[in-house]
Coordinates of C-alpha atoms in Angstrom, one line a residue:
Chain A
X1 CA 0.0 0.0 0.0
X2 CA 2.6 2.6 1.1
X3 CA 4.7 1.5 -1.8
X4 CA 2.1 2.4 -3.6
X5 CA 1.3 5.5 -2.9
X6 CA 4.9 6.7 -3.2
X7 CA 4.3 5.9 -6.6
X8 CA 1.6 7.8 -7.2
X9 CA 2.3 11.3 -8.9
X10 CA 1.6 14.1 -6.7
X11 CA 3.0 17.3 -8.0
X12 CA -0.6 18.9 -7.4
X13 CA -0.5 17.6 -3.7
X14 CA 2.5 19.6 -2.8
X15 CA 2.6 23.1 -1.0
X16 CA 6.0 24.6 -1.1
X17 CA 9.2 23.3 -0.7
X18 CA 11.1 21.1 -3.6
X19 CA 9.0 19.4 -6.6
X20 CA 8.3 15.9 -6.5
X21 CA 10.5 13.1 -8.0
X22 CA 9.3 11.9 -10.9
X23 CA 8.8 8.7 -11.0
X24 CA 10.1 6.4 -14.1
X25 CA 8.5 3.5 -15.3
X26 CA 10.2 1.9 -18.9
X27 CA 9.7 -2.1 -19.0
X28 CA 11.8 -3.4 -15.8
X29 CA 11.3 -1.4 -12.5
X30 CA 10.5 1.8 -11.8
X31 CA 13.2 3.8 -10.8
X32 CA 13.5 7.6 -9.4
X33 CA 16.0 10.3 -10.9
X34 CA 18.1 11.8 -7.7
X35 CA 17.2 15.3 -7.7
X36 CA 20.8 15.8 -6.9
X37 CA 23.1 13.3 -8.7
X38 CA 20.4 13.3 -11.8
X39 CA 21.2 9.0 -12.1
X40 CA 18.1 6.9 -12.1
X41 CA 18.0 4.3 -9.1
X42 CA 15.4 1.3 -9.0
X43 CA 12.8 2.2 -6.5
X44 CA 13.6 -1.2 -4.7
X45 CA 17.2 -0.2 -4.2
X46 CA 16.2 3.4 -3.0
X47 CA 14.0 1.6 -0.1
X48 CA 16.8 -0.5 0.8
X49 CA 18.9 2.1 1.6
X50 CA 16.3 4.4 3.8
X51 CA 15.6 6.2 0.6
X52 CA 19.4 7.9 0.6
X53 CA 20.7 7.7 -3.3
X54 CA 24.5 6.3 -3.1
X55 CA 25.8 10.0 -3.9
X56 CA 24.4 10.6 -0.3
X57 CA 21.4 12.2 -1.3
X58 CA 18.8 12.2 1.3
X59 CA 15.1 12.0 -0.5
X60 CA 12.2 12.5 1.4
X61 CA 10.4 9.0 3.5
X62 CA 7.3 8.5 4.4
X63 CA 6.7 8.6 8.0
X64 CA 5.9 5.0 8.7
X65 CA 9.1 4.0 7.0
X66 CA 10.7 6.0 8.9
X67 CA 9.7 4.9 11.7
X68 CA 10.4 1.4 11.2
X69 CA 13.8 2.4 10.4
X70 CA 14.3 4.2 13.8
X71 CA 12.5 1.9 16.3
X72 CA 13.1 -1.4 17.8
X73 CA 11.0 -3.9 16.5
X74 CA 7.2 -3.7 17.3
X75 CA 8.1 -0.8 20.3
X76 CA 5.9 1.8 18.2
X77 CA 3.1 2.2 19.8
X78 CA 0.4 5.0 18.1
X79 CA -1.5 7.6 20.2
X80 CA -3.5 9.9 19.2
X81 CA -5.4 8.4 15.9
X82 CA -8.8 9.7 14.4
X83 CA -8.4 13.1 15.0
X84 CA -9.5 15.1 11.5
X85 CA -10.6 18.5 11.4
X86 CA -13.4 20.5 11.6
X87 CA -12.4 22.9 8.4
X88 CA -13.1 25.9 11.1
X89 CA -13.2 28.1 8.3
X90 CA -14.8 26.1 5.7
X91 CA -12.2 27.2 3.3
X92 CA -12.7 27.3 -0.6
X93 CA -11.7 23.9 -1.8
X94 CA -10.2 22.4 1.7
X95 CA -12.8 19.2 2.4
X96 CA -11.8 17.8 -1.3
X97 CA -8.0 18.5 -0.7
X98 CA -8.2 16.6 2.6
X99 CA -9.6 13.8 0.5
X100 CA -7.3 13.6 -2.1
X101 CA -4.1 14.2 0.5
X102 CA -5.9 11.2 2.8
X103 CA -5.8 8.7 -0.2
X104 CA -2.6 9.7 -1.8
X105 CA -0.4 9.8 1.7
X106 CA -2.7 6.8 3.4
X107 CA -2.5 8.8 6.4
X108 CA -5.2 10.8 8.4
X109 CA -3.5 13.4 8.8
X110 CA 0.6 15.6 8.9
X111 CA 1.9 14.0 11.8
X112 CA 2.1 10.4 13.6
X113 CA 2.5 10.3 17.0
X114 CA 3.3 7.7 19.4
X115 CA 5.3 5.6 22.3
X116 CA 8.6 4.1 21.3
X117 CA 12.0 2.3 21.8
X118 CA 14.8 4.0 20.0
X119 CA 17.9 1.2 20.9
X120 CA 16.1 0.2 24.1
X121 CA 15.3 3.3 25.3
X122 CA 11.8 4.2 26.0
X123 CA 10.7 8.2 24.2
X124 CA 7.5 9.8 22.9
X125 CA 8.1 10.1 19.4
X126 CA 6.3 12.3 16.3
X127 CA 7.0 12.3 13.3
X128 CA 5.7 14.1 10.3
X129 CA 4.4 13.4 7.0
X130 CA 5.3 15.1 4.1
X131 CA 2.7 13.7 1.9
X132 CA 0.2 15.4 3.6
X133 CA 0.3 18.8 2.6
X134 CA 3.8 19.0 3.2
X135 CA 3.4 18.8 6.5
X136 CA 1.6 21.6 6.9
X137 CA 0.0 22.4 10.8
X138 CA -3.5 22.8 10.8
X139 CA -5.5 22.1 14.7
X140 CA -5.1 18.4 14.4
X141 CA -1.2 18.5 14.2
X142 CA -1.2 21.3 16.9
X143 CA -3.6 19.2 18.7
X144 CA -1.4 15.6 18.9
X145 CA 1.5 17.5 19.2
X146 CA 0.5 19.2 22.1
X147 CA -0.9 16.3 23.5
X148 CA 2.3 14.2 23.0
X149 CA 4.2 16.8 25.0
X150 CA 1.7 16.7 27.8
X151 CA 2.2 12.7 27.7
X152 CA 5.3 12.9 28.0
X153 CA 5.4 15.2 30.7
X154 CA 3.0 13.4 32.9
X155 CA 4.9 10.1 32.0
X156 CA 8.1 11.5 32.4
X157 CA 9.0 10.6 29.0
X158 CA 12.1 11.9 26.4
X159 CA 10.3 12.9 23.1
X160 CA 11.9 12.8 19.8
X161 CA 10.3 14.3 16.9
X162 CA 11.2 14.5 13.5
X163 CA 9.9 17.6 11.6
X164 CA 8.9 18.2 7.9
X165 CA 6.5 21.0 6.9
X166 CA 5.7 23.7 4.8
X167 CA 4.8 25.8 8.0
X168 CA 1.3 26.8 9.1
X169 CA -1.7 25.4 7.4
X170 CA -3.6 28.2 5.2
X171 CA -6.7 26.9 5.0
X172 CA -7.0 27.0 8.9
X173 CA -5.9 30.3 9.0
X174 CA -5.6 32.0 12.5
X175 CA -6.5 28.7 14.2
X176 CA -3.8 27.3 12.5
X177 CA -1.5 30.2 13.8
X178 CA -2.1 29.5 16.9
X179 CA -1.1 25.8 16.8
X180 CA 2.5 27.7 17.1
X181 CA 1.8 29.5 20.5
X182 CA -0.2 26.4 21.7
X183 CA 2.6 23.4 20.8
X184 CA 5.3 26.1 22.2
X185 CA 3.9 26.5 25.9
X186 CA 3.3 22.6 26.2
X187 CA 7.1 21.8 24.9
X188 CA 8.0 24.6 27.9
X189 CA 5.9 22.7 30.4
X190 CA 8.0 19.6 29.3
X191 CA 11.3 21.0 29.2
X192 CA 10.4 23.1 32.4
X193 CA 9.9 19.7 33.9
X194 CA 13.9 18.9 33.6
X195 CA 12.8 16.2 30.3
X196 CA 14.5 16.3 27.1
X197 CA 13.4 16.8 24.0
X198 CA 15.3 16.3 20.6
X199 CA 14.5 17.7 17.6
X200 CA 15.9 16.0 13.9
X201 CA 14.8 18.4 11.2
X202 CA 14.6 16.9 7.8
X203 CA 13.7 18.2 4.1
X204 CA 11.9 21.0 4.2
X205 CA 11.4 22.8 8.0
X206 CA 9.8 25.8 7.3
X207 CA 7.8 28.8 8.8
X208 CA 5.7 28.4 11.6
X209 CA 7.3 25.0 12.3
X210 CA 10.7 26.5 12.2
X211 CA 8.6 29.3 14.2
X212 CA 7.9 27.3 17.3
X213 CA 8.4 23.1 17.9
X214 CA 11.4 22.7 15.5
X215 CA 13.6 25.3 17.2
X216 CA 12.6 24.3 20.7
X217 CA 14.6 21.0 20.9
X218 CA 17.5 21.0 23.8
X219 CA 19.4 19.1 21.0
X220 CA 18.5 19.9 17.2
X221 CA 19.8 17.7 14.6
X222 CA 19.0 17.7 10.9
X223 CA 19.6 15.8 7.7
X224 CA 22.3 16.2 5.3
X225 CA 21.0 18.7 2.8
X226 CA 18.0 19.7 4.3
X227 CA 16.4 22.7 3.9
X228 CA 15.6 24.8 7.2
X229 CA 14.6 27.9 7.2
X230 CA 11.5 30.6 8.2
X231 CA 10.4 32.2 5.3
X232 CA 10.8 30.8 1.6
X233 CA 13.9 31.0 -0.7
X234 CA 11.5 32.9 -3.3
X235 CA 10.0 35.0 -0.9
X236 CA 13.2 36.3 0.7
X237 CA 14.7 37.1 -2.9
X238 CA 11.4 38.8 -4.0
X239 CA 11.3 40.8 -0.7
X240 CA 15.2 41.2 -0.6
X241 CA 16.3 41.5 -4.7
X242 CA 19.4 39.8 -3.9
X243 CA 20.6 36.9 -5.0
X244 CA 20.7 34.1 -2.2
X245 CA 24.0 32.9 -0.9
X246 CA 25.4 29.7 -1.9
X247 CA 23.5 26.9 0.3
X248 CA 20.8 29.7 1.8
X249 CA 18.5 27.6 4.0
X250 CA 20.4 24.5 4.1
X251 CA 21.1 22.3 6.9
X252 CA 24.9 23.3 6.6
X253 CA 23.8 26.4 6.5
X254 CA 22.2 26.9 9.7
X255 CA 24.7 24.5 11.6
X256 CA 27.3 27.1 10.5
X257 CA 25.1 30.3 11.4
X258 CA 25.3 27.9 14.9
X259 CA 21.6 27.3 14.9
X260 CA 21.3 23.5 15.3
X261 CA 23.3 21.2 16.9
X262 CA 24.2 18.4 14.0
X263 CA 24.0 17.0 11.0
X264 CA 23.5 13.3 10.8
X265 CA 22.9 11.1 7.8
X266 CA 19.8 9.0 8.1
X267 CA 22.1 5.7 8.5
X268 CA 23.9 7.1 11.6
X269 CA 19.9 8.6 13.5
X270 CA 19.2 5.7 15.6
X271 CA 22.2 5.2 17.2
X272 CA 23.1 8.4 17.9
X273 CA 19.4 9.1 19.7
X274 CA 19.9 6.3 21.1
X275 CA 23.3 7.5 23.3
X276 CA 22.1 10.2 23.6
X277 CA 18.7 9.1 25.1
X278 CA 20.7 6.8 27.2
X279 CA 22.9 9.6 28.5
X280 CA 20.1 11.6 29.4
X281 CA 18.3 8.7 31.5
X282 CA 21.4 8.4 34.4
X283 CA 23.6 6.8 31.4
Chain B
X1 CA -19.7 45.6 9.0
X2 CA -20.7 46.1 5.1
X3 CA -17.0 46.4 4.0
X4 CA -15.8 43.3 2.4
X5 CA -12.7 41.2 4.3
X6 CA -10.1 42.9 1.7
X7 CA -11.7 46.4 2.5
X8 CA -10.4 46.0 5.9
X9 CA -7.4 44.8 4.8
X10 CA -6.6 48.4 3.0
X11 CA -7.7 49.9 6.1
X12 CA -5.4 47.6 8.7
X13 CA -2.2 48.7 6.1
X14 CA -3.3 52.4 5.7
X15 CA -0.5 54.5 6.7
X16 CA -2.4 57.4 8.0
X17 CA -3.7 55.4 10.5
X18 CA -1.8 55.8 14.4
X19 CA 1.6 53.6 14.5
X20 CA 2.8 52.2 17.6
X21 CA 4.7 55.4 18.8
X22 CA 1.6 57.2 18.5
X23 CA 0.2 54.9 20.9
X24 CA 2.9 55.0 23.1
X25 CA 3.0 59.0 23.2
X26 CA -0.9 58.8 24.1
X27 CA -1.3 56.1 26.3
X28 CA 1.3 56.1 28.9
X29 CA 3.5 58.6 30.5
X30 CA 7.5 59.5 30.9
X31 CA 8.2 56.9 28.0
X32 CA 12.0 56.0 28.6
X33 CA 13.3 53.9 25.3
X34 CA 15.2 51.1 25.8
X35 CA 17.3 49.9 22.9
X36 CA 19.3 46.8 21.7
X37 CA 19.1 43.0 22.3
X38 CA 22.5 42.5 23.7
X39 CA 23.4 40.1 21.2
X40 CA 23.7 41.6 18.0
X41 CA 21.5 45.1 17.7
X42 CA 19.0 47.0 17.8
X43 CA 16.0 46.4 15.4
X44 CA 14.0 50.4 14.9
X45 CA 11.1 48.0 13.9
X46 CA 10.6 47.6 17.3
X47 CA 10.4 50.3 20.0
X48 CA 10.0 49.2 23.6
X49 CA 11.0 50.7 26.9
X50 CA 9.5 51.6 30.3
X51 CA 6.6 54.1 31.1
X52 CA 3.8 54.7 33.2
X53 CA 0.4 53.7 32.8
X54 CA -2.0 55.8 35.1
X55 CA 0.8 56.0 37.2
X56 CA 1.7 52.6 37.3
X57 CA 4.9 50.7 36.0
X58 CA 4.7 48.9 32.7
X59 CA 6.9 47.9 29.6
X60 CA 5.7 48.9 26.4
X61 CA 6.6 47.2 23.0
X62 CA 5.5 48.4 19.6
X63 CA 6.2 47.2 16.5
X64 CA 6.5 50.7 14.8
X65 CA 5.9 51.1 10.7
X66 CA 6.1 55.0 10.3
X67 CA 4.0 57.0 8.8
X68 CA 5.6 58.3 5.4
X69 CA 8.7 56.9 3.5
X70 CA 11.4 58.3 5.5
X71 CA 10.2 56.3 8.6
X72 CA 9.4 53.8 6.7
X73 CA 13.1 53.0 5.7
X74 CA 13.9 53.6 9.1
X75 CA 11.4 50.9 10.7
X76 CA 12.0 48.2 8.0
X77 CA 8.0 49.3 7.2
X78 CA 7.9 47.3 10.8
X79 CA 8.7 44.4 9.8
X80 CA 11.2 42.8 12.6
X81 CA 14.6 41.0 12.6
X82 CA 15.5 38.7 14.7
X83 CA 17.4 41.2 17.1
X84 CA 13.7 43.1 17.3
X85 CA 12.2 39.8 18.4
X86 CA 14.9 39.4 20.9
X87 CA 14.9 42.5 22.6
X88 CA 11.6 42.4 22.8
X89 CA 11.8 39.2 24.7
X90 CA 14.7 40.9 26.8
X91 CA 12.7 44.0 28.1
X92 CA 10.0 41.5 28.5
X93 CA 12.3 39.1 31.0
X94 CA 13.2 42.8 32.4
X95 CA 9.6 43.2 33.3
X96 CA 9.1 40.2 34.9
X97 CA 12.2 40.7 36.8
X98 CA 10.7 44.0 38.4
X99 CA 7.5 42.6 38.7
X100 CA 5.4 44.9 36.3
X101 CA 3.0 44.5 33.5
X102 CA 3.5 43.8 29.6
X103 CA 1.7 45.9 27.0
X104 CA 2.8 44.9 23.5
X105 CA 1.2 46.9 20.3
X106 CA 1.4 45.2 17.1
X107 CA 1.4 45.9 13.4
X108 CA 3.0 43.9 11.3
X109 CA 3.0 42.7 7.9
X110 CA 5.3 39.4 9.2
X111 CA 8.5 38.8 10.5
X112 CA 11.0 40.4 7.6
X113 CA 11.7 38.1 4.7
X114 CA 15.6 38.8 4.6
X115 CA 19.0 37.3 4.2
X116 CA 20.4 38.1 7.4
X117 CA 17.5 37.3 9.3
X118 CA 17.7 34.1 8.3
X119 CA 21.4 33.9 8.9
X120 CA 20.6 35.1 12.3
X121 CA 17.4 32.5 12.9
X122 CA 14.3 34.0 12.5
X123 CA 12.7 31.1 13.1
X124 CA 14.7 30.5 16.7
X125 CA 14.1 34.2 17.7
X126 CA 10.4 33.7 17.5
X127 CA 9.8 30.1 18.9
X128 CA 12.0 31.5 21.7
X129 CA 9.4 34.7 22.5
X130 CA 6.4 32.0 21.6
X131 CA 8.1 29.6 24.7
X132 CA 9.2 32.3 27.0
X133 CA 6.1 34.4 26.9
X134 CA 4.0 31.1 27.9
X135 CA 5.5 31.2 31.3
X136 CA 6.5 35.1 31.6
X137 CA 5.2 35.6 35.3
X138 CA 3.7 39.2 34.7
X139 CA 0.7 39.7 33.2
X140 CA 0.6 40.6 29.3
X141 CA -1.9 42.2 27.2
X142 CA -1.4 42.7 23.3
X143 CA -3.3 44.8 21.1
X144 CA -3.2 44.1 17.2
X145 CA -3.9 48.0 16.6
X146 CA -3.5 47.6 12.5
X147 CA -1.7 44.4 10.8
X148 CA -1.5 40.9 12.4
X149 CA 1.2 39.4 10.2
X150 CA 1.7 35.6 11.1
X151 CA 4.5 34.6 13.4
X152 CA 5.7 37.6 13.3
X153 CA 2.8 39.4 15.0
X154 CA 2.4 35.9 17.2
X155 CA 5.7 36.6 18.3
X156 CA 4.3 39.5 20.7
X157 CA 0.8 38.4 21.4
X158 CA 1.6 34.9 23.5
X159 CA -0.6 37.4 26.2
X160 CA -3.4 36.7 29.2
X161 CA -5.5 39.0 26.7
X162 CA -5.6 39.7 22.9
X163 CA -7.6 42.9 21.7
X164 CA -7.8 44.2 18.3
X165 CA -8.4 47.7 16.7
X166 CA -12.0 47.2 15.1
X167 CA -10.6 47.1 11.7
X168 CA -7.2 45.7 12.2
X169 CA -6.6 42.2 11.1
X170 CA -4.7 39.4 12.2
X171 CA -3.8 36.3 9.8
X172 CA -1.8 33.4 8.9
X173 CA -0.3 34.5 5.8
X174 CA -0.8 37.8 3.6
X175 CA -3.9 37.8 1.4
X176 CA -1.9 38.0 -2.0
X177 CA 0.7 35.7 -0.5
X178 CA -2.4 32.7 0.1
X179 CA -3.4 33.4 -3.4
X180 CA -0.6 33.2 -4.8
X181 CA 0.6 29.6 -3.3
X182 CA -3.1 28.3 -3.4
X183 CA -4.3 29.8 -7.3
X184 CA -1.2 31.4 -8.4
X185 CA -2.6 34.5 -8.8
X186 CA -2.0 37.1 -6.4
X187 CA -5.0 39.2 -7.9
X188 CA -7.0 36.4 -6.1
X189 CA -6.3 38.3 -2.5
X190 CA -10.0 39.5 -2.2
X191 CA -11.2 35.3 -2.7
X192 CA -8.3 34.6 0.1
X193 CA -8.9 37.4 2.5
X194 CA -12.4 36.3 2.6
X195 CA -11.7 32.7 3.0
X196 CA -8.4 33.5 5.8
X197 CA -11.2 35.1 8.4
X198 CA -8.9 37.9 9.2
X199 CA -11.0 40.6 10.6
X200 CA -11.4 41.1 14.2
X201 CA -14.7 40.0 14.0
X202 CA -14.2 36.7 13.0
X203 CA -11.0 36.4 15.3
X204 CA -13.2 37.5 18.4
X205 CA -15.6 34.5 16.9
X206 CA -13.0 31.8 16.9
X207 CA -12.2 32.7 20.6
X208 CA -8.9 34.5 19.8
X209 CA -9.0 37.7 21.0
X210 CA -11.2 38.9 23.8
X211 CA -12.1 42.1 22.9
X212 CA -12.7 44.4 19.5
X213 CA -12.0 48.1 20.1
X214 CA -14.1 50.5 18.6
X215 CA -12.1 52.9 16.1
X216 CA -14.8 55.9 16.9
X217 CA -12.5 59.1 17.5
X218 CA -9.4 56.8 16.3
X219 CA -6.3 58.8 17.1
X220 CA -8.2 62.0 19.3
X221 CA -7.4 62.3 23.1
X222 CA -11.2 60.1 23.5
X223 CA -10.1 57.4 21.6
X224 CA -6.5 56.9 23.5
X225 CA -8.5 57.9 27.1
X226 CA -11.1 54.9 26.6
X227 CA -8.0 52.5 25.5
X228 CA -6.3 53.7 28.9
X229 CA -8.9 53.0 30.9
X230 CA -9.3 49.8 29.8
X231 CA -6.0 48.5 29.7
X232 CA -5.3 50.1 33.2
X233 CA -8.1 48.2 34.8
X234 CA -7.4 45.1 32.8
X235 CA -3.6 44.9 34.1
X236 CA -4.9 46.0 37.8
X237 CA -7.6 42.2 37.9
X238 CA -4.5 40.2 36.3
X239 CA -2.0 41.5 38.7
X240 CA -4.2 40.0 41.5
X241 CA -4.8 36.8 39.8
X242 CA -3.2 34.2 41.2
X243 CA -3.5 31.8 38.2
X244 CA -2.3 33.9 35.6
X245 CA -0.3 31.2 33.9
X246 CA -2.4 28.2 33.9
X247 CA -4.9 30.8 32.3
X248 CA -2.6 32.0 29.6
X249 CA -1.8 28.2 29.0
X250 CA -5.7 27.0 28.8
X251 CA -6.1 30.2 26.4
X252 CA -4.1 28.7 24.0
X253 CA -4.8 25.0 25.0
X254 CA -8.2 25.3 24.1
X255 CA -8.0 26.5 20.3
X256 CA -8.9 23.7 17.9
X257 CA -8.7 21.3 20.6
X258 CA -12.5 20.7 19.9
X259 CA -11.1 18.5 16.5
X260 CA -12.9 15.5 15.7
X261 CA -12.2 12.7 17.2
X262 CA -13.6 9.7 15.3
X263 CA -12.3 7.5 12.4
X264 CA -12.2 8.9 9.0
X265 CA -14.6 7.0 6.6
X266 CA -12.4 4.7 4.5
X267 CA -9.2 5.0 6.5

């Protein structure tokens, strides 16, 4: 099913951030051209290796995979399911995009939220979906975010979250802005309460993400390549007239403007949360 | 109430209408400016300081866009950099130091799209004010007196209460810039600002702001004395309230925590 779905073409489906991959079918298997590298993989061989192309290229992966990828086996445990939104402001055109998103992504909704094990080491752990309108936060990803935090405060749990999005939802305007000031004060409760919270941002953290959760993280990692940033590439060369610097908005980028605290390839993410998980639970 | 969302949107962005220093030079006495962040600079997009309100202390910050071109260029057309967000949240951690109240005026077409203020995380310096406010032990009131940009107004208005000038707005993106991501075609920006519910009206609706102030008299001595008065006894009943914070955290618990909770047909 998720296989799928990645398969499907979705260049309508996305809100910002990079174009999709196009996806290659001739006689054999499909494969995907690298956005980076330009050579065409077979789809199978992309899976096998988390999605990363062998020039290092880190694609985008679907929340479930990645999941799998990061947890120990059958420790993920979902919270928080069946929450869909009310379309507050019954927005032109929102109640068919839902649809669409829901079939395309096979999710409910931007983010999935659970209890884990990363390497033995009990967290709370979200992650987000890019196939659903990019990750965008509308009331139900403010809502189970904030609710995770609260879990995990009153279970004295770690929480690991992994962020894609294209920043506030539109189409639930002003409720949507407030998602930001609502998922902020319940991450302060949390870290208030001496409990850690790591952040790994991964391609594209944008705008009100960036604005509030993503940038609250006692430790911030990100992905090799990633872009991380507040307001758009375009949108800061319209408002600016400048040309960009080399690697605006990258994840090197904003390691080296001393914004986040790593980079980590995808191969390299479990173990590493998992020390430092470990380190922060007496060692 | 017979103008059309995008009507009020001219009017929220007219420049005519009073700017935060006009505010501050009306509403409060012995203004004392207070400039910089301590970390990098100090943003003109943002004025803040101390003052007294009815002869009480207070901070006051305003996010100032000037009137006519020259303070325009000065204030960055108030739109912030980090270091305005920052100092902001500095004289804000000064008032809570000294025990008095936080007024914070807003107007705002967003956080400024620029290089450097990406190079000097935009992004961070507003999740910071959005955590730090939620737990600021003084009370906080924020009034949206002309343009609610995004984060970038959000940034200021983590508060106990949220008022809005009777035709100021308050959104989640731009007009133009919704229609141009959603129909690319920012002509489209009446379609969006109807659909984005920006006015205070529908704010007030949505249980975001407490209070529309009327616009009767906007900028005379009546209009500044009725805004006094209010704020003044506003500040004096959250001074004495002893849960101030678990308040300002159910304020923003609350919104669109009334989702649906049942599974999607099909799913």
């Amino acid at each position: 099913m998720a296989l799928l779905n990645f398969l499907k073409p979705k260049n309508k489906l996305e809100e910002g951030g990079r174009s999709s991959v196009p996806v290659h079918q001739d006689d054999g298997e499909p494969e995907i051209t690298c956005p980076n590298c330009r050579k065409e993989i077979p789809v199978s061989r992309l899976w096998a290796n988390h999605m990363v192309c062998s020039c290092g290229y880190h694609q985008r992966m679907k929340a479930r995979q990645r999941i799998q990828l990061l947890t120990d086996k059958d420790s993920f445990t979902e919270l928080l399911t069946g929450l869909h939104t009310k379309d507050p402001l019954a927005f032109e055109g929102y109640q068919e995009k839902l649809e669409t998103v829901r079939t395309v992504s096979g999710e409910e909704e931007g983010v999935l939220c659970g209890t884990a094990r990363i390497g033995r080491q009990d967290c709370c752990l979200f992650v987000m979906e890019s196939e659903f309108m990019m990750g965008s936060m509308g009331t139900v990803v403010g809502e189970k975010i904030t609710s995770l935090f609260e879990y995990a405060t009153a279970h004295r749990l770690p929480v690991v979250g992994y962020t894609v999005s294209g920043g506030a939802r539109m189409q639930e305007g002003l409720l949507s802005l407030m998602q930001m000031a609502k998922t902020s004060a319940a991450v302060k409760r949390h870290s208030d309460a001496g409990l850690l919270y790591i952040a790994v941002l991964t391609d594209p953290t944008t705008g009100g993400v960036t604005a509030s959760f993503a940038m609250e993280a006692d430790i911030i990692l990100a992905e090799p390549g990633a872009t991380v940033g507040f307001a758009g590439a375009r949108v800061v060369e319209q408002t600016t007239r400048k040309a960009l610097p080399k690697g605006f908005q990258t994840a090197e980028f904003v390691l080296q403007h001393g914004f986040i605290d790593r980079i980590t390839p995808r191969k390299d993410q479990r173990a590493l949360l998992s020390t430092l998980l470990k380190l922060h639970n007496g060692g | 109430m017979s103008q059309n969302p995008y009507d009020k949107v001219k009017l929220a962005r007219d420049s005519s209408r009073p700017t935060g220093v006009d505010y501050i030079k009306n509403l409060f006495k012995n203004f004392i400016e207070l400039h910089g962040d301590r970390r990098y600079g100090d943003d003109a997009a943002v004025v803040g300081g101390v003052a007294y309100l009815n002869g009480k202390p207070v901070t006051v910050i305003a996010i100032e866009k000037g009137h006519n071109p020259k303070q325009r260029a000065l204030r960055n057309s108030g739109a912030p950099n980090p270091e305005g967000y920052r100092k902001a949240l500095r004289l804000m951690k000064q008032a809570e130091k000294f025990g008095r109240p936080v007024v914070c005026l807003i107007d705002t077409s967003g956080a400024y799209c620029g290089i450097g203020a990406e190079e000097r995380g935009q992004g961070q310096a507003i999740a910071e004010n959005l955590m730090e406010m939620s737990t600021l032990c003084v009370p906080v009131v924020s009034i949206l007196i002309g343009e609610g940009g995004s984060g970038g107004a959000l940034a200021l208005a983590v508060a106990d209460r949220v008022w809005m000038l009777e035709n100021a707005i308050y959104s989640v993106i731009s007009p133009e810039g919704c229609a141009s991501i959603l129909w690319k075609d920012s002509a489209k920006a009446e379609t969006a600002a109807a659909n984005l519910k920006l006015t205070a009206q529908d704010a007030k609706s949505f249980g975001i702001i407490e209070r529309i102030l009327s616009e009767n008299d906007l900028g005379k001595p009546d209009f500044y004395d009725r805004i006094r008065v209010m704020l003044s006894e506003e500040l004096d009943a959250l001074s004495q309230d002893p849960d101030l914070l678990q308040k300002r955290y159910d304020r923003f618990r609350r919104i669109g925590a009334d989702v649906n909770n049942e599974p999607i047909k099909g799913m």
